[in-house]
Coordinates of C-alpha atoms in Angstrom, one line a residue:
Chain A
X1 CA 10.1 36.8 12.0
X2 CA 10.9 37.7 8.5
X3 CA 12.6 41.6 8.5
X4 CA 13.6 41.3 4.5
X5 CA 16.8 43.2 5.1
X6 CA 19.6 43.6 2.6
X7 CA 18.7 41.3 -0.3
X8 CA 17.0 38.5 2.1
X9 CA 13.7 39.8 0.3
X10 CA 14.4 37.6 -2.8
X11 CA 14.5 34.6 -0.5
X12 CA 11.0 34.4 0.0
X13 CA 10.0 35.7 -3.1
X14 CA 12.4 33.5 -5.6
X15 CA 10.2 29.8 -4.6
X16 CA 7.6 31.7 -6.6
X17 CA 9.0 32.7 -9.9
X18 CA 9.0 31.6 -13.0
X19 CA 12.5 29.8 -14.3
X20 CA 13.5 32.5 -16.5
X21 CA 12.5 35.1 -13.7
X22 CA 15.3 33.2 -11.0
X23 CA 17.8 33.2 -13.6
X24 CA 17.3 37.3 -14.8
X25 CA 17.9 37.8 -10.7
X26 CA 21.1 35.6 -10.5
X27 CA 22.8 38.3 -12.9
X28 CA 21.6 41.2 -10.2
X29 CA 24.1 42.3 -8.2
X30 CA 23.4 42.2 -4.6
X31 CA 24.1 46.0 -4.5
X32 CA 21.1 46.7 -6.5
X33 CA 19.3 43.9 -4.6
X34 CA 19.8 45.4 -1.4
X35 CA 17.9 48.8 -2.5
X36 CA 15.2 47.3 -4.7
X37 CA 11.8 48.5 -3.5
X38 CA 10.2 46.9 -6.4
X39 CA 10.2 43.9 -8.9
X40 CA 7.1 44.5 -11.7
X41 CA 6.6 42.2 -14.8
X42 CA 3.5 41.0 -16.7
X43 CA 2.8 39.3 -19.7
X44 CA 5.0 40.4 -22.6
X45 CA 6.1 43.5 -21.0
X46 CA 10.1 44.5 -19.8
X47 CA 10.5 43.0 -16.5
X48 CA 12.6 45.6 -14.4
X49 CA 13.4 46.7 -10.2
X50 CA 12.7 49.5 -8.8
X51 CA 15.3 51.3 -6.9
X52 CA 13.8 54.7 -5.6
X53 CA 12.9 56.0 -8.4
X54 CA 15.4 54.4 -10.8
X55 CA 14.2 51.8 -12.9
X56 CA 16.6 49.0 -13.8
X57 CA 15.4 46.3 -16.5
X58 CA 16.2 42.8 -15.9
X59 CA 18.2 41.1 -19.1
X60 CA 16.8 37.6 -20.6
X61 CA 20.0 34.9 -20.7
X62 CA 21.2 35.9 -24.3
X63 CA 24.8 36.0 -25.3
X64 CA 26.1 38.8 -23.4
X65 CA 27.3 41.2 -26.3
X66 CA 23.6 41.3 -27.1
X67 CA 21.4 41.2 -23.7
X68 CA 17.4 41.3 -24.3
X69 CA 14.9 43.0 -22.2
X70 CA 13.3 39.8 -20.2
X71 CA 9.4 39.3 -21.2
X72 CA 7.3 37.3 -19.5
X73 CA 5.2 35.1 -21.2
X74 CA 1.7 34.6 -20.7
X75 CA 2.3 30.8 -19.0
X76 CA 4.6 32.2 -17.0
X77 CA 2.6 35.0 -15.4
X78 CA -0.4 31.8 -14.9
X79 CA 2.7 29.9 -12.9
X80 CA 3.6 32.8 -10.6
X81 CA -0.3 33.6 -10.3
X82 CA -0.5 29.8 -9.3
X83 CA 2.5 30.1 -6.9
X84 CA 1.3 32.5 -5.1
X85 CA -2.0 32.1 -4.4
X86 CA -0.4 27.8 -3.6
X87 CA -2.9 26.5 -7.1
X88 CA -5.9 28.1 -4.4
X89 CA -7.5 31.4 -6.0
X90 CA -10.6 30.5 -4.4
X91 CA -9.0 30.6 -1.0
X92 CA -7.3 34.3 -1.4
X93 CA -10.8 35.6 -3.1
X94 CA -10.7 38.3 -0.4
X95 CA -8.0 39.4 -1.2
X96 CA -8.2 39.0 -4.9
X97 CA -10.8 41.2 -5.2
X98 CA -8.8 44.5 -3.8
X99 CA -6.4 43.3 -6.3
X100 CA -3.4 42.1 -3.8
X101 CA -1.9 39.1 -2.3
X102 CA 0.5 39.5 0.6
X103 CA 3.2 36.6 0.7
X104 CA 4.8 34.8 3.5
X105 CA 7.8 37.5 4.1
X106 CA 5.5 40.1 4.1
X107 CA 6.0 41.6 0.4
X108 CA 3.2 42.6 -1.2
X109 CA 2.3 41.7 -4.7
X110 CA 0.0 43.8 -6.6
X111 CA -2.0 42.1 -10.0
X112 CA -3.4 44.1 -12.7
X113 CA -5.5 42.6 -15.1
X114 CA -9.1 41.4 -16.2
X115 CA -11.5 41.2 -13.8
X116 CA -14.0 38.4 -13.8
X117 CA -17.3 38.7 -12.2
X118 CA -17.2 40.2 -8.4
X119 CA -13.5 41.3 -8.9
X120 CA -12.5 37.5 -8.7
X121 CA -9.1 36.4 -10.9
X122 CA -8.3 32.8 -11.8
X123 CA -5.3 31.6 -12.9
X124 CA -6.1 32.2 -16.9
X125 CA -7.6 35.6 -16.2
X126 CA -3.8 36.5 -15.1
X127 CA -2.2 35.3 -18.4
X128 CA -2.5 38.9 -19.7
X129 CA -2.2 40.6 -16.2
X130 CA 0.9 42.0 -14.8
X131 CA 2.2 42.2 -11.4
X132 CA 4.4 44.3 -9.1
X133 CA 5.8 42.9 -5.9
X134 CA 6.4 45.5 -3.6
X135 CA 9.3 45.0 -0.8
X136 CA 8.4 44.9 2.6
X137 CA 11.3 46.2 4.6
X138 CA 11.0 46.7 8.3
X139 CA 13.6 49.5 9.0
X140 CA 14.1 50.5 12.5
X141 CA 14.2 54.0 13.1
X142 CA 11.9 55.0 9.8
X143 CA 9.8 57.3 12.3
X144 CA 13.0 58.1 15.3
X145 CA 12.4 62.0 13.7
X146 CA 9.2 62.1 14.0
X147 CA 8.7 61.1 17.9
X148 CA 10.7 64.5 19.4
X149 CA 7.2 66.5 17.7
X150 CA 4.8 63.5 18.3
X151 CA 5.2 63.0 21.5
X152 CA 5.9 66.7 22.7
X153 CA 5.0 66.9 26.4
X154 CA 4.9 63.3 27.2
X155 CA 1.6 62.5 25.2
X156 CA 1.2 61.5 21.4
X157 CA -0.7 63.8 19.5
X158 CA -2.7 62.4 17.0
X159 CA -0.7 62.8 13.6
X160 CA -1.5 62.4 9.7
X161 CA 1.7 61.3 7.9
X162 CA 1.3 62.6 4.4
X163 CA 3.3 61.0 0.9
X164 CA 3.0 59.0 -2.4
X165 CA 2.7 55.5 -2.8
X166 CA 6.0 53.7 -2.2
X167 CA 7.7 56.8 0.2
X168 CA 7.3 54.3 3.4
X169 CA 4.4 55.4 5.3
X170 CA 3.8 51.9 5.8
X171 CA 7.0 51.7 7.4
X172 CA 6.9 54.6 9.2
X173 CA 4.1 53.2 10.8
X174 CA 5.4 50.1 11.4
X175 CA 8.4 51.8 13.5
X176 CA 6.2 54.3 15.2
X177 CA 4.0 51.6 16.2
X178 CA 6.8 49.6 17.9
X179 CA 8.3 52.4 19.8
X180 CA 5.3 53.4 21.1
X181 CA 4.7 50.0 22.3
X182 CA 8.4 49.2 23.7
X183 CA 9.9 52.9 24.4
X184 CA 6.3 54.4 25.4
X185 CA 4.0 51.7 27.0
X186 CA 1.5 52.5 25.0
X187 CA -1.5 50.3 24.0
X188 CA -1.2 50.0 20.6
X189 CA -4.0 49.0 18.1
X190 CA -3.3 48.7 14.4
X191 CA -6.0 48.8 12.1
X192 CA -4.8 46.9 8.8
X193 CA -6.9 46.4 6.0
X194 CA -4.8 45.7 3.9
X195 CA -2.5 43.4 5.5
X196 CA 0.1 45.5 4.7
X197 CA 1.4 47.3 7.9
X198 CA 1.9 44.1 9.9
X199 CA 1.8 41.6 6.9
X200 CA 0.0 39.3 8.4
X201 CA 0.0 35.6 7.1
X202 CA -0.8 32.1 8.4
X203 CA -2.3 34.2 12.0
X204 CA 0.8 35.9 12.3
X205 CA 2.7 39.3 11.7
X206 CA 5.5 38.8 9.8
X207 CA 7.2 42.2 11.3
X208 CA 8.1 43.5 14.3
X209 CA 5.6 45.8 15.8
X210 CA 6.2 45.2 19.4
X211 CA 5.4 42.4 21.9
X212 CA 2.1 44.1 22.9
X213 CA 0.8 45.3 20.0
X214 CA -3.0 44.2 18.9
X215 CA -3.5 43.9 14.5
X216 CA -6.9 43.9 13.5
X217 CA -5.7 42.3 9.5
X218 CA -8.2 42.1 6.8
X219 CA -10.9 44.2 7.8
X220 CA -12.3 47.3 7.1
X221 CA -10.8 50.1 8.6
X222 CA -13.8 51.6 9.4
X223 CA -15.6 48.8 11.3
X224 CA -11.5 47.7 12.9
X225 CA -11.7 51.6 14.7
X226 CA -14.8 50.6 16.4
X227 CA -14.9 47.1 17.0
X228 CA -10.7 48.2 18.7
X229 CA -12.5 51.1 20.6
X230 CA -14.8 48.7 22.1
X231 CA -13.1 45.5 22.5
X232 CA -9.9 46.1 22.5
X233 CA -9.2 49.4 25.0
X234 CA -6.5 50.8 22.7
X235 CA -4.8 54.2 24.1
X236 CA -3.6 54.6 20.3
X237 CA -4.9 53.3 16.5
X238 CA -2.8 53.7 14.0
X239 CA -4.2 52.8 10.4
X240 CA -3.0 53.3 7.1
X241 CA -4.2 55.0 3.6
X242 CA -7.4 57.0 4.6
X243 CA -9.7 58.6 2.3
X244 CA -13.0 57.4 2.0
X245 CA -15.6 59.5 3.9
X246 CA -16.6 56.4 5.8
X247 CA -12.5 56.3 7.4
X248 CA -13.0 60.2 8.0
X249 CA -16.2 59.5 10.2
X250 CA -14.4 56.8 11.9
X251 CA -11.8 58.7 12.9
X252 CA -14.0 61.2 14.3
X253 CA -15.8 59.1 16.2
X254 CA -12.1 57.2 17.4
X255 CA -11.2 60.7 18.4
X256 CA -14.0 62.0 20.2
X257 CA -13.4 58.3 22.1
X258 CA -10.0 59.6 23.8
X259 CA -7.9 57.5 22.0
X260 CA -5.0 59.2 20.0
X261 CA -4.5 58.4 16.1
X262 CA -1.9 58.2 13.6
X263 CA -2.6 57.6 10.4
X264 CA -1.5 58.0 6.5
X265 CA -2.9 59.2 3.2
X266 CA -1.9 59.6 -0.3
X267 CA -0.8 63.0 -1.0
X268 CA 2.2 64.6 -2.7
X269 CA 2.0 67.5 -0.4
X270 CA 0.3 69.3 2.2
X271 CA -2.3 70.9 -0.7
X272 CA -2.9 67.6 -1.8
X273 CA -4.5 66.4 0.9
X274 CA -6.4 69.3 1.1
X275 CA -7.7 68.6 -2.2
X276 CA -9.3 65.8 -1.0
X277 CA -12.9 66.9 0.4
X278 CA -12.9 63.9 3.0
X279 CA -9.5 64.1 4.7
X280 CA -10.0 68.2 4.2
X281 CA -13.2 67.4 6.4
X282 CA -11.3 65.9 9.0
X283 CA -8.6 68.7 9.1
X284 CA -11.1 71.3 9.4
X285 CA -12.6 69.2 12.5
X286 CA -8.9 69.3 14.0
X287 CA -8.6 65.5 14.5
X288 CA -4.9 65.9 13.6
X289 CA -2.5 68.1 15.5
X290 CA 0.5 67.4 13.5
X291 CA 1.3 66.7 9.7
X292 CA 4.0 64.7 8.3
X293 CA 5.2 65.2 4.9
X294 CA 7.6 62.2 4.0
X295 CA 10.5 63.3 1.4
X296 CA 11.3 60.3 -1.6
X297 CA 13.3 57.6 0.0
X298 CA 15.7 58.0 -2.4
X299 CA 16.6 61.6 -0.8
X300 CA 16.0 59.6 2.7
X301 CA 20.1 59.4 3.4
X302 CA 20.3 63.0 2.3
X303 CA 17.4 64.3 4.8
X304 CA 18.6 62.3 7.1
X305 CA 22.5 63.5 7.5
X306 CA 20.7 67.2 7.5
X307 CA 17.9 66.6 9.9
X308 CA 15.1 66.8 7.9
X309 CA 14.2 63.1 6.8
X310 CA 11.1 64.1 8.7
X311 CA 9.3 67.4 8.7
X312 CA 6.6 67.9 11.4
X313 CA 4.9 70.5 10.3
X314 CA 2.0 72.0 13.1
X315 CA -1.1 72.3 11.2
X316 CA -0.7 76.1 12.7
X317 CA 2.4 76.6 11.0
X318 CA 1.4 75.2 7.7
X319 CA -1.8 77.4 7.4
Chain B
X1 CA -4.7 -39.6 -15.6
X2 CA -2.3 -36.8 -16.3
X3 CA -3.7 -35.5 -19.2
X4 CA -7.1 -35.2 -17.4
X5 CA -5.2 -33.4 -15.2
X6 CA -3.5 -30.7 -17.7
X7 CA -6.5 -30.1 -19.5
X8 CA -8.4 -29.5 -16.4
X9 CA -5.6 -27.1 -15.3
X10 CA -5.6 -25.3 -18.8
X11 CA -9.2 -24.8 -18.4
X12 CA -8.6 -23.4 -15.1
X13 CA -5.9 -20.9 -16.9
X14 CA -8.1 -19.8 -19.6
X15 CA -11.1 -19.1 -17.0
X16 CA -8.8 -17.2 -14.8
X17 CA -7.5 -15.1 -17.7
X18 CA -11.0 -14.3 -18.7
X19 CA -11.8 -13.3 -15.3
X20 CA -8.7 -11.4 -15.0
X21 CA -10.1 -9.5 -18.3
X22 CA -13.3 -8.5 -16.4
X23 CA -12.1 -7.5 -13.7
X24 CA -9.9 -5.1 -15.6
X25 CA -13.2 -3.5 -17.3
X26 CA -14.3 -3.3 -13.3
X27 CA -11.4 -1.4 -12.2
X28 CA -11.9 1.4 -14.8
X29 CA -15.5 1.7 -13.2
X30 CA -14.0 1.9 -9.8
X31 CA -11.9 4.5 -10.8
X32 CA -14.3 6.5 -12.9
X33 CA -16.0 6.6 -8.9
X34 CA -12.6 7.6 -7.5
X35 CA -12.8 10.6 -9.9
X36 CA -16.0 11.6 -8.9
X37 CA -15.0 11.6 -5.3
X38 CA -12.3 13.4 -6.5
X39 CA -15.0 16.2 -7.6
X40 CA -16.8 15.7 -4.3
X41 CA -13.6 16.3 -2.3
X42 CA -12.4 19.6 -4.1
X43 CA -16.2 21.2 -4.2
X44 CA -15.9 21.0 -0.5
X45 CA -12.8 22.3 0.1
X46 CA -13.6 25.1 -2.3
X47 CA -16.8 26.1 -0.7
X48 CA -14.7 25.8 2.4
X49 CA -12.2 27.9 1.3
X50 CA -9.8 27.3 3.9
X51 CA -8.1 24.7 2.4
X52 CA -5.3 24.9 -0.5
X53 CA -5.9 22.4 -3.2
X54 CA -2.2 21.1 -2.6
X55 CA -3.8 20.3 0.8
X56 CA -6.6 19.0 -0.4
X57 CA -5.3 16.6 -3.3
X58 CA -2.7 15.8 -0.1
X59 CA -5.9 14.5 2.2
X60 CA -7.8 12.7 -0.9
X61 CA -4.6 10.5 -1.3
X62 CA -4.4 9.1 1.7
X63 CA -8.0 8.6 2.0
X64 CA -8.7 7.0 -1.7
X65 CA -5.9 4.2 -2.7
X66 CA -6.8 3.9 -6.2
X67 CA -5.3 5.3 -9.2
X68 CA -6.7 8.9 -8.6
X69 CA -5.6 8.8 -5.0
X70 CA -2.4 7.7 -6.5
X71 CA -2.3 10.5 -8.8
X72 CA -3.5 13.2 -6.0
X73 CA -0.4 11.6 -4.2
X74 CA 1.8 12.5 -7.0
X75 CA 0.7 15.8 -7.8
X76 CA 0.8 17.1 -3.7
X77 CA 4.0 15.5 -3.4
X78 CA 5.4 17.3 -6.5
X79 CA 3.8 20.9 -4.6
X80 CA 5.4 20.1 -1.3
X81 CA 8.7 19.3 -3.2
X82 CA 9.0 22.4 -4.5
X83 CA 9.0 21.1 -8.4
X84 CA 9.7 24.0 -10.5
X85 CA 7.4 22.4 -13.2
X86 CA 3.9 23.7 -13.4
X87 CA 1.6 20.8 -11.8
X88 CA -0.5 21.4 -14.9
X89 CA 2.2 19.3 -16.9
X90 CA 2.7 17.0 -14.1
X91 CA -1.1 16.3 -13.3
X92 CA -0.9 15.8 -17.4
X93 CA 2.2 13.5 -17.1
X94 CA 0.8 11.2 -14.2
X95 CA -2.4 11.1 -15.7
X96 CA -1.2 9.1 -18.9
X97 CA -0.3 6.3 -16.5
X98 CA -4.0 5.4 -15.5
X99 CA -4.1 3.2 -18.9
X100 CA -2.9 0.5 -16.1
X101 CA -5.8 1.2 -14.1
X102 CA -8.3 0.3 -17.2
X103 CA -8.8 3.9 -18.3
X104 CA -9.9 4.6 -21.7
X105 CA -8.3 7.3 -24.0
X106 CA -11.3 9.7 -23.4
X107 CA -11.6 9.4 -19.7
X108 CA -7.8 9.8 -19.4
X109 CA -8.7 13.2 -21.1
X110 CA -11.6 13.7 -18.6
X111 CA -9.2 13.3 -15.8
X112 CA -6.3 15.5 -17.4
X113 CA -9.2 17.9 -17.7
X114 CA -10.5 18.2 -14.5
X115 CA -6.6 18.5 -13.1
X116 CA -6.3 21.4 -15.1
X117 CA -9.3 23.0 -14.8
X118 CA -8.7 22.6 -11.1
X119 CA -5.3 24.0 -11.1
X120 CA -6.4 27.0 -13.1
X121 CA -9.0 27.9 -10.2
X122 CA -12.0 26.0 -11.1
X123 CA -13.3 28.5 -13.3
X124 CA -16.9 29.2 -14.5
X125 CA -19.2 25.8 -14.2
X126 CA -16.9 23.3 -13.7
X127 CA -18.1 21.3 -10.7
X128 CA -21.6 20.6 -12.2
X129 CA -19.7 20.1 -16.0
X130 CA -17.3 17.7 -15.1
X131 CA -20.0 15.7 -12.5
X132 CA -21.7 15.5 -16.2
X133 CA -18.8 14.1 -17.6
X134 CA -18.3 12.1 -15.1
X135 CA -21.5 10.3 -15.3
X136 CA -21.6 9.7 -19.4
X137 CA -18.3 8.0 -18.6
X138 CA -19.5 6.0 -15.7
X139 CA -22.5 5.2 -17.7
X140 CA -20.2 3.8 -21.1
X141 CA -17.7 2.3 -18.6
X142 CA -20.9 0.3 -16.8
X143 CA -22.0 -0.8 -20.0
X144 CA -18.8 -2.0 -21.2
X145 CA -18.1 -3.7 -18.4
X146 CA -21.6 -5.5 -18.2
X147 CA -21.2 -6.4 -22.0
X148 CA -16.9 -6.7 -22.3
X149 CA -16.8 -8.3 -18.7
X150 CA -19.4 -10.9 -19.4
X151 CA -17.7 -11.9 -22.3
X152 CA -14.6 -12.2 -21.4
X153 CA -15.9 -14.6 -18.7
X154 CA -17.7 -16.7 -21.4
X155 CA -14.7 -16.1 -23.6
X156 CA -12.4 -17.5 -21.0
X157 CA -14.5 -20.6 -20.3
X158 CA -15.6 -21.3 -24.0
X159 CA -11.2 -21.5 -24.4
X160 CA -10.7 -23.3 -21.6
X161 CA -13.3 -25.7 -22.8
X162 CA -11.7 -26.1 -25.6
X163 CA -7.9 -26.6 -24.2
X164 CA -9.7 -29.4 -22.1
X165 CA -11.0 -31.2 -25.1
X166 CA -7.8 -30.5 -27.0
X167 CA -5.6 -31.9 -24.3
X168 CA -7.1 -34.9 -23.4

């Protein structure tokens, strides 16, 4: 079980980069390691980390008076291509085509670039591509402020937690799906289409979701809630990123089954998501009792030490 | 006596040198066919799609003990190493060593072709371009080795024949 705490990310990332990549790192200090949520590069471009929402660009191995922005080249965006999907493009088609490949440790990394026909990439489509590898972190206790609201009076209402990309819904889900497992005894079912919430790879979940936890990986989310309705007796589904109309009928339908929900969209704010006719649908049905509004992460030790990491917001109150 | 006997052996030498010389024209046949079992192999596992092509170069080694298999062998073994190189080069590198398995330039290039192409995801046509390949240079290697092979037999015995006669 891979948990990609501190700097242990790099690890399972590092067998995959290119030379001059491995060496930018080694000048990293393990500070800036530690809170890296991100690593992007591509083809010519200034490599850098992400840390929150500052951006610190990794240096080339000049003299050290006069340190260069590192740029990949195009061969080495073709190697890391070829790392990751193991020479085998044909073989991570699936994924390929939503533009992803999830590795080993659970990080996720995302490849622009051209498209050849169906969506497919090859290895010498990627040479002008670029790529951002997005750290999986399991972090215990990334939804502990949420559970006092969601499960007020003993039974989980169904919940929408609401933020950008790269605030942690995914891990908020990941640590509400475990305590309702372990803490609650629920039956949990995870609907991942993306592979992202339980990072599945070689048939297994490379976090810690709890020991009785089901994962539908890889399929979509709408045809997951009802093939888990049916075959899988879930008392709660919990999937992540909604938005198309087909998710919002889904849900409907998982709702008017008796099982609970709690799921995540893209949104900024509360007006957001209201912005968005197919997940407005669903909030005029009243599917979701509660809203979730995540702050930055980056503010997350602030919130935190004040109480408010976490704001459950009753739709009633919000209105 | 003796000389009847050194002659007969130098005749013996020259016809097994001229064999020796066929057989060399035989082997770049053999693994011409090695190659396109090569192609065979990877198609499958493609259309599979389960397999990596690590794995599958990893299989096609122990099954095929020629100079492709030996190459396959080389280029998984590099991948399960860890080799920071790309396997590009190193399909490139062990490639130039089939020379000792009666390779000619251009199918050398064939077979560095088809590693890359492979390597780089098998884009566009390349199963039914390099079977094409394949058989224009199974086709030139059969003729060579009908016309080369046969006369390096005839060569062989025409110089022993003649070591004979000049010995005794």
């Amino acid at each position: 079980m891979y948990t990609n705490a501190g700097s242990q990310w790099l690890q399972g990332v590092r067998q995959y980069l290119p030379v001059t990549m491995k060496r930018a790192l080694q000048q990293v200090s393990d500070q800036i390691l530690c809170a890296a949520t991100e690593l992007r590069f591509g083809t010519e471009r200034a490599a850098e980390i992400l840390c929150g929402n500052r951006r610190i660009a990794l240096t080339a191995q000049t003299p050290p008076d006069a340190p260069q922005p590192l740029r990949l080249t195009p061969q080495d965006c073709c190697y890391f291509f070829n790392m990751i999907t193991a020479y085998s493009p044909y073989a991570y088609a699936g994924m390929l085509q939503d533009g992803f490949i999830t590795l080993p440790n659970g990080c996720r990394v995302g490849i622009a670039g051209v498209r050849l026909n169906q969506g497919a990439m090859d290895a010498q489509a990627c040479r002008g591509s670029s790529f951002s590898v997005r750290i999986a972190r399991d972090v215990p206790g990334a939804a502990q402020c949420a559970f006092p609201a969601l499960m007020a009076g003993g039974q989980l209402h169904n919940a929408l937690v609401i933020s950008p990309p790269g605030y942690g819904k995914t891990t908020f889900l990941r640590d509400a799906a475990r305590r309702l497992d372990s803490q609650y005894g629920l039956r949990v079912c995870i609907i991942d289409e993306r592979m992202e919430i339980a990072g599945f790879y070689d048939q297994r979940a490379q976090f810690d979701l709890g020991s009785h936890t089901d994962v539908v990986s890889g399929c979509p989310k709408t045809e997951g809630m009802m093939k888990a309705v049916r075959a899988l007796n879930p008392q709660v589904i919990i999937t992540d990123e909604i938005g198309s109309a087909a998710d919002a009928q889904a849900l409907r339908e998982v709702s008017r089954c008796g099982v609970g929900i709690l799921a995540s969209a893209h949104g900024m704010s509360w007006k957001d998501i209201l912005r968005r006719p197919n997940i407005a649908g669903i909030v005029d049905d009243g599917i979701f009792e509660m809203y979730f509004v995540l702050p930055p992460p980056w503010d997350m030790v602030k919130s935190v030490r004040s109480g408010l990491a976490v704001g459950a917001q009753e739709r009633a109150g919000i209105a | 006596m003796l000389r009847w006997g050194v002659g007969f052996l130098a005749f013996l030498a020259c016809c097994l040198l001229g064999y020796r010389r066929a057989l060399y024209f035989q082997r770049r046949q053999e693994t011409l066919l090695g190659a396109c079992d090569l192609i065979e192999h990877l198609e499958r596992g493609v259309k599979s799609a389960r397999v990596t092509l690590p794995s599958m170069l990893a299989e096609f080694a122990a099954q095929q003990h020629n100079g492709i298999g030996d190459l396959c062998a080389a280029v998984s073994s590099a991948w399960d190493s860890g080799a920071e190189e790309p396997l590009e080069n190193i399909w490139q590198r062990e490639t130039e060593k089939l020379t000792a398995h009666g390779l000619a330039a251009e199918d050398m290039q064939l077979i560095a072709w088809i590693g890359t192409q492979a390597l780089w995801g098998f884009p566009g046509e390349f199963f039914s371009a390099a079977r094409r390949a394949i058989a224009d240079r199974q086709q030139a290697a059969r003729q060579e080795c009908e016309k080369k092979g046969r006369l390096a037999k005839a060569l062989g015995a025409l110089c022993g024949a003649l070591a004979f006669i000049l010995v005794i």
